[in-house]
Steps between C-alpha positions, in 0.01 A plus 500: 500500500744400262827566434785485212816397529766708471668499148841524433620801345660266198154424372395844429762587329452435141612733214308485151710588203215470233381851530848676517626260184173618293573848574858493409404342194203750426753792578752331272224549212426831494861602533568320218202607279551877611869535395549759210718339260738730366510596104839362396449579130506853617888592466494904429335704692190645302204652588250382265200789420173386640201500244144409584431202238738280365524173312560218693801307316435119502862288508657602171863451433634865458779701518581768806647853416489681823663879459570654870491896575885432478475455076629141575314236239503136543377279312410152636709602809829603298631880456443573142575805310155653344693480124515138578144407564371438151804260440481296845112468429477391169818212632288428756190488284620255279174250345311532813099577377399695846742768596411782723692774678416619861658875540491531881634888479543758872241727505757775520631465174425717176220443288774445236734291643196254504389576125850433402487162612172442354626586161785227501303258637205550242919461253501160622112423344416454842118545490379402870659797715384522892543781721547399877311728698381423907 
C-alpha cells in the first residue's frame, strides 16, 4: 500500500484573482451602460402632452420656446416677455437659410396662450414650427 506524504498547509493555499477581476469588470459594465442620464436641457418644469405619432426631428439647429403652467416664456433659456418674441427672433434669425422654432409648452396651459405664441413666431417668417410633445 502506498502512501502520500503529508503536504504542508502553504501549498494549498493559493488564491486566483482572474475570476473575481472579470467580474468586477463585467459588473463595472452594466452599471455603466444602465445609468439614466439625466435631461439637462430640461430647465422648467413641463409636462409635455403625449400623442400617439410624431415626427422624429433629425439634428436641426432650432430655437427653444418652452412656456410653463406658470405663464413664464423663455426663449433659448432667457425670460422673455411674449411682446418681445417677434423682435428677439427675427435678431436671432438674421441670414441663416434653416430656422425652426421648437414650442415645448405645459400641458396645463390654455389653448390660447399657445396660439398666441404661434402667431408671433409665424411674425418672425419662421416657417418650420415644432411642438414638443412625450
Amino acid at each position: 500500500m502506498r502512501f502520500r506524504a503529508p503536504r504542508q498547509q502553504d501549498d494549498d493555499l493559493r488564491l486566483e484573482l482572474t475570476s473575481m477581476t472579470d467580474i468586477v469588470f463585467l459588473l463595472l459594465i452594466f452599471f455603466m451602460v444602465s445609468t439614466t442620464f439625466v435631461d439637462l436641457s430640461r430647465k422648467l418644469d413641463i409636462q409635455l402632452p403625449d400623442t400617439q405619432a410624431a415626427d422624429v426631428v433629425q439634428d436641426v439647429q432650432r430655437h427653444v420656446v418652452e412656456l410653463s403652467a406658470q405663464n413664464t416664456l423663455r426663449l433659448d433659456g432667457v425670460d422673455i416677455e411674449l411682446s418681445e418674441l417677434t423682435a428677439q427672433l427675427k435678431q436671432r434669425a438674421g441670414k441663416a437659410r434653416h430656422h425652426s422654432v421648437e414650442i415645448r409648452a405645459d400641458k396645463r396651459l390654455p389653448y390660447g396662450r399657445v396660439i398666441a405664441v404661434l402667431g408671433h413666431i409665424r411674425q418672425a417668417n419662421i416657417q418650420d414650427i415644432a411642438v414638443a410633445v412625450r
